[in-house]
Amino acid sequence: AESEISIDPVIKKYFISLTPPSLSDMESDFSRIRSTLIREHNIKVYSIDIDVLKKMPQVLRRSGWRVTVTVREGEIILTEEGDKTSRAYGIAVDLGTTKIAFLLVDLFTGENIGKKGVMNPQISFGEDVMSRINFAMQDEENAGKMQKVVIDQINKSIEELAIENNVALEEILELTLVGNTAMHHLFLGLPSRQLGLSPFVALTDQPVEVKARDLGLFISRGAYAYLMPVIAGFVGSDHLAMILASDISEGKGNILGIDIGTNTEIVLKTKKGMYSVSTASGPAFEGAHIRYGMRAAPGAIERVVIDPETCIPRIQTIGDKKPVGICGSGILDAVAQLLKAKIINSRGKFQPDSGCLCIDDKGAYQFLLDPDDHTGQLCPCAEGKVAINQKDIVEIQLAKSAIRTGINVLLENAGIDFSEIDRIIIAGAFGSYIDPKNIVDIGMFPDISLKKIFQVGNAAAVGAKMVLVSDALRKKAEEIAANVNYLELTVFPSFSDHFAKSTLFPEPDPLKIK
């Protein structure tokens, strides 16, 4: 857990006072620093960043030979005038397909100094991972375009965080980044073609350390970007970060960890080991491909309750604004409530005899979500009003079926029943807003006690922070990555059968309907 992180970053800072050179003491500046660090702090350094070396003569002589030296695993990556040992910052980045989350962290206290979330600008090249990989495959320059827009956005967000929190860019000494395998490869400028072709293998599954400046990142010139290992072609370091932050690898019993997003990664930990799958749940939970879908913003419907007697919905919008659309948690609520009120059946089909529907200008059924607009009785729909249509329900069926299929295959592979699961961890920004009961009601999970479900928010960003401030946790994450076994869903003979059955909704239990 984040609160239990033992602070031990790879970044160390030392304040030293040097004896100036003379004709009787002509040791080089670098050797003088090295010998002083050994003598005063028992620290050995073996190399120095070339940019730091170029600036070092002025720093030493302007400061009167009293400097702070920043060391990273035997390399000097910064020299500063005077005592700056208390100022050391890092950036943890969760590079999602849809959104990018940032944490500005004090490396020596572990305190979150600032945070920010922005849209991933790569979305203009494709909403999901495969469309971006396909775009990269069309032209050699396309991957570079996607890398540039995301690097530019990361630089912009880091600069804004730094200004807001009175931190100099030169004081940001390390960046850690997690993301799915495609985001990881595109960020680094690595070829991604093999991710889009069977058997969908990653270029590397090892941790990557690279000078931040070599990627075009504007933080301290000698700083590094550290990227946690990816697990497979479609299971990235964001999933590894979630496993680390949720302590799944050390947990007792059978634990299911699910990071819900455009690509949903699922891990099952049993006494036999850890197994992971990736499911293409699609962007419906982000509001995409939904007629009135939108991202979580003011005016988005986020909660829905439908009176089964009158069909009248009660809604809650973000910021209590007039409804202008519906976001992921609201869509999930709406579908669960439509099922409970028997306005849709187990196949997801609207039931005209419910008397709760209106008809749009193309003769298709809809359910109006704003109680002020509600007419029901198959009247013409009020034009432009926020509603759920048949296609929206199908999108949710496909998304929830993908996730349920992943769970079923993991359980089948482990030889255990869902009832034997001791704990379910739901991660991801979307996962923290959904009502767990609705997940069970629509059949994304089999029927299970809600007490077993834990929502942990953006665990990937927390995991990125953990490896930013703790070298021991960095090593632990690398060990976990080596022990997670990836399963390719489509090679399982039961995959198609699981998927088809999982598109169905469970029949509502009358004993559970309040």
Short mmCIF file of C-alpha atoms in Angstrom, two decimals:
data_model
loop_
_atom_site.label_atom_id
_atom_site.label_comp_id
_atom_site.label_asym_id
_atom_site.label_seq_id
_atom_site.Cartn_x
_atom_site.Cartn_y
_atom_site.Cartn_z
CA ALA A 1 0.00 0.00 0.00
CA GLU A 2 1.09 3.57 -0.69
CA SER A 3 1.08 4.50 3.01
CA GLU A 4 3.54 1.70 3.80
CA ILE A 5 6.23 2.62 1.24
CA SER A 6 9.74 2.49 2.68
CA ILE A 7 11.51 5.51 1.15
CA ASP A 8 14.76 4.50 -0.53
CA PRO A 9 15.09 6.19 -3.94
CA VAL A 10 17.90 5.51 -6.40
CA ILE A 11 18.60 9.26 -6.19
CA LYS A 12 20.99 10.38 -3.42
CA LYS A 13 22.18 13.92 -2.66
CA TYR A 14 25.36 14.89 -0.78
CA PHE A 15 26.62 18.30 0.30
CA ILE A 16 30.41 18.52 0.23
CA SER A 17 33.09 21.17 0.79
CA LEU A 18 36.11 20.74 -1.45
CA THR A 19 39.66 21.93 -1.08
CA PRO A 20 40.39 24.18 -4.09
CA PRO A 21 43.15 23.00 -6.44
CA SER A 22 46.62 24.56 -6.33
CA LEU A 23 50.00 24.07 -7.95
CA SER A 24 50.77 21.60 -5.20
CA ASP A 25 47.36 19.85 -5.55
CA MET A 26 46.49 19.47 -9.22
CA GLU A 27 43.85 16.73 -8.94
CA SER A 28 41.09 17.03 -11.57
CA ASP A 29 37.73 18.46 -10.57
CA PHE A 30 35.97 15.11 -11.05
CA SER A 31 38.57 13.17 -9.08
CA ARG A 32 38.41 15.80 -6.33
CA ILE A 33 34.64 15.25 -6.00
CA ARG A 34 35.08 11.46 -6.08
CA SER A 35 37.71 11.39 -3.36
CA THR A 36 35.71 13.82 -1.17
CA LEU A 37 32.54 11.71 -1.50
CA ILE A 38 34.49 8.61 -0.43
CA ARG A 39 36.15 10.40 2.47
CA GLU A 40 33.10 12.27 3.82
CA HIS A 41 30.20 9.96 2.87
CA ASN A 42 31.77 6.61 1.98
CA ILE A 43 30.13 6.84 -1.45
CA LYS A 44 31.85 5.63 -4.61
CA VAL A 45 31.06 7.18 -7.97
CA TYR A 46 32.24 5.75 -11.26
CA SER A 47 30.97 8.13 -13.91
CA ILE A 48 29.50 11.57 -14.54
CA ASP A 49 26.87 12.73 -16.98
CA ILE A 50 28.49 14.56 -19.90
CA ASP A 51 26.22 17.62 -19.59
CA VAL A 52 26.96 17.84 -15.86
CA LEU A 53 30.70 17.56 -16.57
CA LYS A 54 30.49 20.48 -19.00
CA LYS A 55 28.88 22.75 -16.40
CA MET A 56 30.87 21.55 -13.39
CA PRO A 57 33.83 23.99 -13.54
CA GLN A 58 31.54 27.05 -13.22
CA VAL A 59 29.39 25.43 -10.50
CA LEU A 60 32.44 24.55 -8.39
CA ARG A 61 34.17 27.92 -8.72
CA ARG A 62 31.06 30.09 -8.35
CA SER A 63 30.06 28.23 -5.19
CA GLY A 64 33.41 28.58 -3.48
CA TRP A 65 33.84 24.80 -3.78
CA ARG A 66 30.74 24.10 -1.66
CA VAL A 67 28.35 21.99 -3.75
CA THR A 68 25.56 19.45 -3.65
CA VAL A 69 26.23 16.36 -5.73
CA THR A 70 23.36 14.16 -6.93
CA VAL A 71 24.33 10.51 -7.42
CA ARG A 72 22.30 7.81 -9.15
CA GLU A 73 23.73 4.29 -8.96
CA GLY A 74 27.35 5.44 -9.10
CA GLU A 75 26.79 8.22 -11.66
CA ILE A 76 26.83 11.95 -10.88
CA ILE A 77 23.76 13.36 -12.61
CA LEU A 78 23.72 16.90 -11.16
CA THR A 79 25.95 19.36 -9.31
CA GLU A 80 24.42 22.44 -7.64
CA GLU A 81 25.84 25.42 -5.79
CA GLY A 82 25.41 25.36 -2.01
CA ASP A 83 23.38 22.93 0.10
CA LYS A 84 20.39 21.68 -1.94
CA THR A 85 20.15 18.29 -0.26
CA SER A 86 16.51 18.80 0.77
CA ARG A 87 15.20 19.43 -2.75
CA ALA A 88 14.77 16.29 -4.86
CA TYR A 89 11.66 15.58 -6.93
CA GLY A 90 10.43 12.92 -9.29
CA ILE A 91 7.53 12.40 -11.67
CA ALA A 92 5.42 9.23 -11.81
CA VAL A 93 3.42 8.84 -15.03
CA ASP A 94 0.59 6.44 -15.85
CA LEU A 95 0.38 6.60 -19.65
CA GLY A 96 -3.09 5.26 -20.39
CA THR A 97 -4.64 4.71 -23.80
CA THR A 98 -7.22 7.40 -23.05
CA LYS A 99 -5.80 9.42 -20.16
CA ILE A 100 -2.40 10.30 -18.71
CA ALA A 101 -2.02 10.68 -14.93
CA PHE A 102 0.90 12.49 -13.30
CA LEU A 103 2.20 12.62 -9.73
CA LEU A 104 4.90 15.12 -8.68
CA VAL A 105 6.63 13.51 -5.71
CA ASP A 106 9.21 14.53 -3.11
CA LEU A 107 11.77 11.75 -3.51
CA PHE A 108 13.00 11.93 0.08
CA THR A 109 9.66 12.09 1.93
CA GLY A 110 7.41 10.27 -0.55
CA GLU A 111 4.90 13.13 -0.31
CA ASN A 112 2.71 13.86 -3.33
CA ILE A 113 3.48 17.51 -4.13
CA GLY A 114 1.06 17.79 -7.04
CA LYS A 115 -1.04 15.72 -9.41
CA LYS A 116 -2.63 16.15 -12.82
CA GLY A 117 -4.71 14.18 -15.31
CA VAL A 118 -4.98 14.95 -19.03
CA MET A 119 -6.26 13.28 -22.18
CA ASN A 120 -3.76 11.25 -24.19
CA PRO A 121 -3.40 13.28 -27.43
CA GLN A 122 -2.68 10.07 -29.35
CA ILE A 123 -6.46 9.52 -29.29
CA SER A 124 -6.63 11.58 -32.50
CA PHE A 125 -4.78 8.70 -34.21
CA GLY A 126 -7.10 6.00 -32.86
CA GLU A 127 -9.28 5.36 -29.81
CA ASP A 128 -7.83 1.97 -28.92
CA VAL A 129 -4.48 0.20 -28.91
CA MET A 130 -4.96 -1.78 -32.12
CA SER A 131 -6.01 1.24 -34.16
CA ARG A 132 -2.83 3.06 -33.07
CA ILE A 133 -0.65 0.05 -33.84
CA ASN A 134 -2.31 -0.17 -37.26
CA PHE A 135 -1.69 3.55 -37.81
CA ALA A 136 1.99 3.03 -36.92
CA MET A 137 2.18 0.14 -39.40
CA GLN A 138 0.80 2.24 -42.28
CA ASP A 139 3.79 4.57 -42.52
CA GLU A 140 7.23 4.67 -40.89
CA GLU A 141 6.68 8.30 -39.83
CA ASN A 142 3.40 7.62 -38.02
CA ALA A 143 4.97 6.06 -34.91
CA GLY A 144 7.19 9.14 -34.62
CA LYS A 145 4.14 11.41 -34.83
CA MET A 146 2.47 9.53 -31.98
CA GLN A 147 5.63 9.61 -29.89
CA LYS A 148 6.02 13.36 -30.42
CA VAL A 149 2.48 14.31 -29.40
CA VAL A 150 2.68 12.30 -26.19
CA ILE A 151 6.17 13.60 -25.28
CA ASP A 152 4.97 17.17 -25.93
CA GLN A 153 1.94 16.61 -23.67
CA ILE A 154 4.07 15.07 -20.91
CA ASN A 155 6.49 18.02 -21.05
CA LYS A 156 3.60 20.51 -20.93
CA SER A 157 2.01 18.80 -17.93
CA ILE A 158 5.31 18.47 -16.06
CA GLU A 159 6.06 22.15 -16.62
CA GLU A 160 2.61 23.13 -15.34
CA LEU A 161 3.02 20.95 -12.24
CA ALA A 162 6.48 22.40 -11.60
CA ILE A 163 5.28 26.01 -11.89
CA GLU A 164 2.20 25.37 -9.71
CA ASN A 165 4.40 23.87 -6.96
CA ASN A 166 7.48 26.13 -7.16
CA VAL A 167 9.75 23.35 -8.36
CA ALA A 168 12.48 23.96 -10.93
CA LEU A 169 12.62 21.49 -13.83
CA GLU A 170 16.30 20.95 -12.95
CA GLU A 171 15.15 19.63 -9.55
CA ILE A 172 13.10 16.83 -11.15
CA LEU A 173 15.70 14.08 -11.00
CA GLU A 174 13.85 10.91 -12.06
CA LEU A 175 10.78 9.94 -14.07
CA THR A 176 8.99 6.60 -13.88
CA LEU A 177 6.39 5.63 -16.45
CA VAL A 178 3.93 2.75 -16.72
CA GLY A 179 1.51 1.90 -19.50
CA ASN A 180 0.22 -0.90 -21.66
CA THR A 181 2.76 -2.48 -23.99
CA ALA A 182 1.75 -0.42 -27.03
CA MET A 183 1.95 2.86 -25.06
CA HIS A 184 5.34 1.74 -23.66
CA HIS A 185 6.76 0.96 -27.12
CA LEU A 186 5.39 4.10 -28.77
CA PHE A 187 6.66 6.32 -25.93
CA LEU A 188 10.17 4.90 -26.30
CA GLY A 189 10.06 5.07 -30.09
CA LEU A 190 10.39 1.29 -30.34
CA PRO A 191 9.02 -0.63 -33.34
CA SER A 192 5.47 -1.72 -32.56
CA ARG A 193 4.63 -3.67 -35.72
CA GLN A 194 5.09 -7.05 -34.01
CA LEU A 195 2.45 -6.08 -31.42
CA GLY A 196 -0.16 -5.99 -34.18
CA LEU A 197 0.70 -9.32 -35.77
CA SER A 198 0.27 -12.82 -34.38
CA PRO A 199 1.68 -13.99 -31.99
CA PHE A 200 1.66 -10.37 -30.64
CA VAL A 201 4.99 -10.37 -28.78
CA ALA A 202 6.67 -7.43 -27.06
CA LEU A 203 10.06 -6.22 -28.26
CA THR A 204 11.40 -6.38 -24.70
CA ASP A 205 10.02 -7.49 -21.34
CA GLN A 206 12.94 -6.07 -19.36
CA PRO A 207 13.01 -2.76 -17.44
CA VAL A 208 14.25 0.15 -19.54
CA GLU A 209 16.42 3.00 -18.25
CA VAL A 210 17.15 5.85 -20.62
CA LYS A 211 18.30 9.44 -20.27
CA ALA A 212 15.18 11.57 -20.15
CA ARG A 213 16.74 14.09 -22.54
CA ASP A 214 17.22 11.35 -25.15
CA LEU A 215 13.43 11.04 -25.27
CA GLY A 216 13.00 14.81 -25.49
CA LEU A 217 11.82 15.17 -21.88
CA PHE A 218 12.56 18.51 -20.24
CA ILE A 219 13.51 17.58 -16.70
CA SER A 220 16.98 17.66 -15.10
CA ARG A 221 19.51 17.18 -17.92
CA GLY A 222 21.20 14.19 -16.30
CA ALA A 223 17.96 12.56 -15.12
CA TYR A 224 16.75 9.14 -16.22
CA ALA A 225 13.36 7.77 -17.26
CA TYR A 226 12.75 4.33 -15.76
CA LEU A 227 10.11 2.11 -17.36
CA MET A 228 8.94 -0.94 -15.45
CA PRO A 229 8.92 -4.25 -17.36
CA VAL A 230 5.94 -5.17 -19.50
CA ILE A 231 4.56 -8.69 -19.08
CA ALA A 232 3.41 -9.53 -22.63
CA GLY A 233 2.25 -8.01 -25.91
CA PHE A 234 -1.06 -6.91 -24.40
CA VAL A 235 -0.24 -6.89 -20.68
CA GLY A 236 1.84 -3.88 -19.84
CA SER A 237 3.72 -2.30 -16.98
CA ASP A 238 0.54 -0.55 -15.82
CA HIS A 239 -0.79 -3.99 -14.89
CA LEU A 240 2.48 -4.81 -13.10
CA ALA A 241 2.22 -1.51 -11.21
CA MET A 242 -1.34 -2.42 -10.16
CA ILE A 243 -0.18 -5.84 -8.89
CA LEU A 244 2.62 -4.15 -6.91
CA ALA A 245 0.45 -1.38 -5.45
CA SER A 246 -2.36 -3.78 -4.49
CA ASP A 247 0.10 -6.26 -2.94
CA ILE A 248 -1.54 -9.08 -4.89
CA SER A 249 1.64 -11.14 -5.13
CA GLU A 250 1.97 -11.25 -1.32
CA GLY A 251 -1.73 -11.60 -0.51
CA LYS A 252 -3.27 -14.68 1.09
CA GLY A 253 -5.74 -16.90 -0.70
CA ASN A 254 -7.09 -16.59 -4.24
CA ILE A 255 -7.05 -13.00 -5.44
CA LEU A 256 -8.46 -11.54 -8.64
CA GLY A 257 -7.08 -8.15 -9.75
CA ILE A 258 -8.87 -6.25 -12.53
CA ASP A 259 -7.72 -2.96 -14.06
CA ILE A 260 -10.74 -1.79 -16.05
CA GLY A 261 -10.03 0.36 -19.09
CA THR A 262 -10.10 0.36 -22.87
CA ASN A 263 -7.94 -2.72 -22.51
CA THR A 264 -8.78 -4.57 -19.30
CA GLU A 265 -6.00 -6.64 -17.78
CA ILE A 266 -6.91 -9.32 -15.26
CA VAL A 267 -4.59 -11.25 -12.94
CA LEU A 268 -5.44 -14.31 -10.86
CA LYS A 269 -3.16 -15.20 -7.96
CA THR A 270 -3.51 -18.67 -6.45
CA LYS A 271 -1.14 -21.03 -4.63
CA LYS A 272 -0.11 -22.27 -8.10
CA GLY A 273 1.16 -18.82 -9.11
CA MET A 274 0.01 -15.68 -10.94
CA TYR A 275 -1.69 -15.79 -14.33
CA SER A 276 -2.71 -12.81 -16.40
CA VAL A 277 -4.90 -12.10 -19.44
CA SER A 278 -5.78 -9.06 -21.51
CA THR A 279 -9.31 -8.40 -22.76
CA ALA A 280 -10.40 -5.91 -25.42
CA SER A 281 -13.23 -4.43 -23.37
CA GLY A 282 -13.24 -1.34 -25.59
CA PRO A 283 -13.85 2.32 -24.77
CA ALA A 284 -17.58 2.08 -23.88
CA PHE A 285 -16.78 2.49 -20.17
CA GLU A 286 -15.05 5.77 -21.09
CA GLY A 287 -18.24 6.96 -22.80
CA ALA A 288 -17.08 6.21 -26.37
CA HIS A 289 -19.33 4.41 -28.89
CA ILE A 290 -22.33 5.38 -26.74
CA ARG A 291 -24.93 7.66 -28.41
CA TYR A 292 -24.87 10.27 -25.65
CA GLY A 293 -21.67 9.02 -24.05
CA MET A 294 -19.05 11.45 -22.75
CA ARG A 295 -16.10 11.51 -20.43
CA ALA A 296 -16.62 12.29 -16.75
CA ALA A 297 -17.19 16.07 -16.86
CA PRO A 298 -19.78 18.54 -15.54
CA GLY A 299 -23.24 17.63 -16.81
CA ALA A 300 -22.45 13.95 -17.30
CA ILE A 301 -24.98 11.59 -15.74
CA GLU A 302 -22.98 9.47 -13.27
CA ARG A 303 -25.74 7.74 -11.28
CA VAL A 304 -29.10 6.32 -12.38
CA VAL A 305 -31.92 4.71 -10.37
CA ILE A 306 -35.13 3.66 -12.16
CA ASP A 307 -38.44 3.18 -10.35
CA PRO A 308 -39.68 -0.21 -11.66
CA GLU A 309 -43.31 0.77 -11.04
CA THR A 310 -43.36 4.15 -12.80
CA CYS A 311 -40.26 3.86 -15.05
CA ILE A 312 -39.23 7.32 -13.87
CA PRO A 313 -35.44 7.59 -13.51
CA ARG A 314 -33.63 9.50 -10.79
CA ILE A 315 -30.25 10.78 -11.91
CA GLN A 316 -27.18 12.44 -10.48
CA THR A 317 -24.94 14.53 -12.73
CA ILE A 318 -21.37 15.61 -12.15
CA GLY A 319 -21.43 19.09 -10.64
CA ASP A 320 -25.26 18.89 -10.36
CA LYS A 321 -25.50 20.43 -13.82
CA LYS A 322 -28.23 19.93 -16.41
CA PRO A 323 -27.60 16.55 -18.09
CA VAL A 324 -25.70 16.83 -21.37
CA GLY A 325 -24.56 13.19 -21.68
CA ILE A 326 -23.71 10.08 -19.72
CA CYS A 327 -20.32 8.80 -18.52
CA GLY A 328 -19.16 5.24 -17.84
CA SER A 329 -20.48 4.79 -14.30
CA GLY A 330 -23.87 6.19 -15.37
CA ILE A 331 -24.06 3.85 -18.37
CA LEU A 332 -23.35 0.86 -16.14
CA ASP A 333 -25.97 2.05 -13.63
CA ALA A 334 -28.53 2.60 -16.37
CA VAL A 335 -28.11 -0.85 -17.91
CA ALA A 336 -28.27 -2.57 -14.50
CA GLN A 337 -31.41 -0.61 -13.64
CA LEU A 338 -33.06 -1.31 -17.01
CA LEU A 339 -32.47 -5.02 -16.39
CA LYS A 340 -33.79 -4.85 -12.84
CA ALA A 341 -36.94 -3.01 -13.96
CA LYS A 342 -37.41 -5.58 -16.79
CA ILE A 343 -37.23 -2.84 -19.41
CA ILE A 344 -34.60 -5.02 -21.11
CA ASN A 345 -34.45 -8.82 -21.02
CA SER A 346 -31.49 -11.15 -20.43
CA ARG A 347 -30.50 -10.77 -24.10
CA GLY A 348 -30.36 -7.02 -23.65
CA LYS A 349 -33.41 -6.40 -25.85
CA PHE A 350 -35.85 -3.60 -25.06
CA GLN A 351 -39.29 -4.80 -23.95
CA PRO A 352 -41.94 -2.56 -25.55
CA ASP A 353 -44.68 -3.95 -23.32
CA SER A 354 -42.90 -2.43 -20.31
CA GLY A 355 -44.54 0.86 -21.29
CA CYS A 356 -41.32 2.69 -20.39
CA LEU A 357 -39.86 3.40 -23.81
CA CYS A 358 -40.15 6.12 -26.39
CA ILE A 359 -39.51 5.87 -30.12
CA ASP A 360 -36.91 7.95 -31.94
CA ASP A 361 -37.30 9.45 -35.43
CA LYS A 362 -36.05 6.20 -37.02
CA GLY A 363 -38.59 4.06 -35.21
CA ALA A 364 -36.06 2.62 -32.74
CA TYR A 365 -36.73 2.25 -29.02
CA GLN A 366 -34.96 4.44 -26.48
CA PHE A 367 -35.13 5.04 -22.76
CA LEU A 368 -34.99 8.70 -21.74
CA LEU A 369 -32.74 9.36 -18.76
CA ASP A 370 -33.80 12.85 -17.70
CA PRO A 371 -36.92 12.56 -15.51
CA ASP A 372 -38.09 15.96 -16.82
CA ASP A 373 -38.29 14.50 -20.34
CA HIS A 374 -39.86 11.21 -19.41
CA THR A 375 -43.02 10.38 -21.35
CA GLY A 376 -42.85 6.61 -21.80
CA GLN A 377 -45.88 4.86 -23.35
CA LEU A 378 -44.11 4.59 -26.73
CA CYS A 379 -44.51 8.32 -27.47
CA PRO A 380 -42.08 10.00 -29.88
CA CYS A 381 -38.78 10.72 -28.12
CA ALA A 382 -38.00 14.31 -27.26
CA GLU A 383 -35.32 15.21 -29.80
CA GLY A 384 -31.76 15.65 -28.56
CA LYS A 385 -32.53 14.42 -25.04
CA VAL A 386 -30.07 12.11 -23.25
CA ALA A 387 -31.20 8.53 -23.74
CA ILE A 388 -30.00 4.93 -23.85
CA ASN A 389 -30.59 3.07 -27.10
CA GLN A 390 -30.27 -0.57 -28.19
CA LYS A 391 -26.77 -0.10 -29.64
CA ASP A 392 -25.56 1.37 -26.31
CA ILE A 393 -26.71 -1.76 -24.50
CA VAL A 394 -24.93 -3.98 -27.03
CA GLU A 395 -21.69 -2.02 -26.43
CA ILE A 396 -21.96 -2.70 -22.69
CA GLN A 397 -22.76 -6.36 -23.35
CA LEU A 398 -19.60 -6.72 -25.45
CA ALA A 399 -17.45 -4.91 -22.88
CA LYS A 400 -18.73 -6.86 -19.89
CA SER A 401 -18.56 -10.13 -21.85
CA ALA A 402 -14.89 -9.55 -22.68
CA ILE A 403 -14.09 -9.09 -18.98
CA ARG A 404 -16.23 -12.02 -17.81
CA THR A 405 -14.61 -14.25 -20.46
CA GLY A 406 -11.16 -13.31 -19.18
CA ILE A 407 -12.20 -14.18 -15.63
CA ASN A 408 -13.74 -17.49 -16.70
CA VAL A 409 -10.64 -18.57 -18.65
CA LEU A 410 -8.36 -17.71 -15.71
CA LEU A 411 -10.54 -19.73 -13.34
CA GLU A 412 -10.71 -22.63 -15.78
CA ASN A 413 -6.92 -22.61 -16.16
CA ALA A 414 -6.43 -22.57 -12.38
CA GLY A 415 -9.01 -25.29 -11.82
CA ILE A 416 -10.98 -23.28 -9.26
CA ASP A 417 -14.53 -21.98 -8.99
CA PHE A 418 -15.46 -18.32 -8.65
CA SER A 419 -16.83 -19.07 -5.17
CA GLU A 420 -13.26 -19.88 -4.11
CA ILE A 421 -12.09 -16.31 -4.79
CA ASP A 422 -11.22 -14.60 -1.50
CA ARG A 423 -10.74 -11.06 -2.76
CA ILE A 424 -11.45 -9.05 -5.94
CA ILE A 425 -9.47 -5.86 -6.46
CA ILE A 426 -10.89 -3.38 -8.96
CA ALA A 427 -8.38 -0.80 -10.15
CA GLY A 428 -8.41 2.02 -12.66
CA ALA A 429 -9.92 5.48 -12.55
CA PHE A 430 -13.21 4.14 -13.92
CA GLY A 431 -13.15 1.23 -11.46
CA SER A 432 -13.26 3.60 -8.50
CA TYR A 433 -16.57 5.19 -9.60
CA ILE A 434 -18.67 2.16 -10.49
CA ASP A 435 -21.18 0.56 -8.14
CA PRO A 436 -19.91 -3.00 -7.42
CA LYS A 437 -23.49 -4.27 -7.09
CA ASN A 438 -24.19 -3.25 -10.68
CA ILE A 439 -21.13 -5.17 -11.88
CA VAL A 440 -22.61 -8.31 -10.34
CA ASP A 441 -26.17 -7.52 -11.49
CA ILE A 442 -25.17 -7.27 -15.17
CA GLY A 443 -23.05 -10.43 -14.92
CA MET A 444 -19.60 -8.92 -15.41
CA PHE A 445 -18.80 -10.91 -12.26
CA PRO A 446 -20.63 -14.05 -11.16
CA ASP A 447 -22.76 -13.60 -8.04
CA ILE A 448 -20.42 -12.90 -5.13
CA SER A 449 -20.50 -11.18 -1.75
CA LEU A 450 -19.87 -7.47 -2.22
CA LYS A 451 -17.68 -7.61 0.88
CA LYS A 452 -15.06 -9.39 -1.22
CA ILE A 453 -14.82 -6.49 -3.70
CA PHE A 454 -12.28 -3.71 -3.06
CA GLN A 455 -11.99 -0.58 -5.22
CA VAL A 456 -8.47 0.85 -5.13
CA GLY A 457 -8.56 3.68 -7.70
CA ASN A 458 -5.62 4.37 -9.98
CA ALA A 459 -3.29 1.70 -8.59
CA ALA A 460 -1.08 1.92 -11.70
CA ALA A 461 -0.09 5.50 -10.84
CA VAL A 462 0.53 4.46 -7.22
CA GLY A 463 2.75 1.60 -8.45
CA ALA A 464 4.69 4.04 -10.65
CA LYS A 465 5.21 6.22 -7.58
CA MET A 466 6.32 3.25 -5.47
CA VAL A 467 9.17 2.40 -7.84
CA LEU A 468 10.03 6.10 -8.03
CA VAL A 469 10.74 6.42 -4.30
CA SER A 470 11.94 2.90 -3.46
CA ASP A 471 14.76 0.97 -5.10
CA ALA A 472 13.72 -2.15 -3.15
CA LEU A 473 10.20 -1.96 -4.62
CA ARG A 474 11.72 -1.45 -8.07
CA LYS A 475 13.55 -4.75 -7.67
CA LYS A 476 10.42 -6.39 -6.26
CA ALA A 477 8.38 -5.26 -9.28
CA GLU A 478 10.97 -6.75 -11.63
CA GLU A 479 10.78 -10.02 -9.70
CA ILE A 480 6.95 -10.03 -9.90
CA ALA A 481 7.09 -9.43 -13.67
CA ALA A 482 9.28 -12.50 -14.11
CA ASN A 483 6.73 -14.62 -12.19
CA VAL A 484 3.50 -13.59 -13.95
CA ASN A 485 2.41 -16.12 -16.57
CA TYR A 486 0.57 -14.64 -19.54
CA LEU A 487 -2.33 -16.56 -21.07
CA GLU A 488 -3.54 -15.80 -24.62
CA LEU A 489 -7.33 -16.04 -24.40
CA THR A 490 -7.96 -16.97 -28.01
CA VAL A 491 -5.96 -20.21 -27.84
CA PHE A 492 -8.37 -21.65 -25.29
CA PRO A 493 -10.98 -23.87 -27.04
CA SER A 494 -13.64 -22.60 -24.60
CA PHE A 495 -13.01 -18.92 -25.43
CA SER A 496 -15.79 -18.48 -28.02
CA ASP A 497 -18.31 -20.36 -25.90
CA HIS A 498 -17.47 -18.28 -22.81
CA PHE A 499 -17.76 -15.05 -24.80
CA ALA A 500 -21.12 -15.92 -26.36
CA LYS A 501 -22.65 -16.96 -23.03
CA SER A 502 -21.21 -13.93 -21.24
CA THR A 503 -23.04 -11.48 -23.51
CA LEU A 504 -26.27 -12.53 -21.77
CA PHE A 505 -27.42 -10.71 -18.66
CA PRO A 506 -28.42 -12.74 -15.59
CA GLU A 507 -32.13 -13.00 -14.90
CA PRO A 508 -32.90 -10.57 -12.05
CA ASP A 509 -33.39 -12.33 -8.72
CA PRO A 510 -36.77 -11.14 -7.36
CA LEU A 511 -35.52 -11.74 -3.81
CA LYS A 512 -32.75 -9.20 -4.38
CA ILE A 513 -34.88 -6.52 -5.98
CA LYS A 514 -35.77 -3.90 -3.44
#
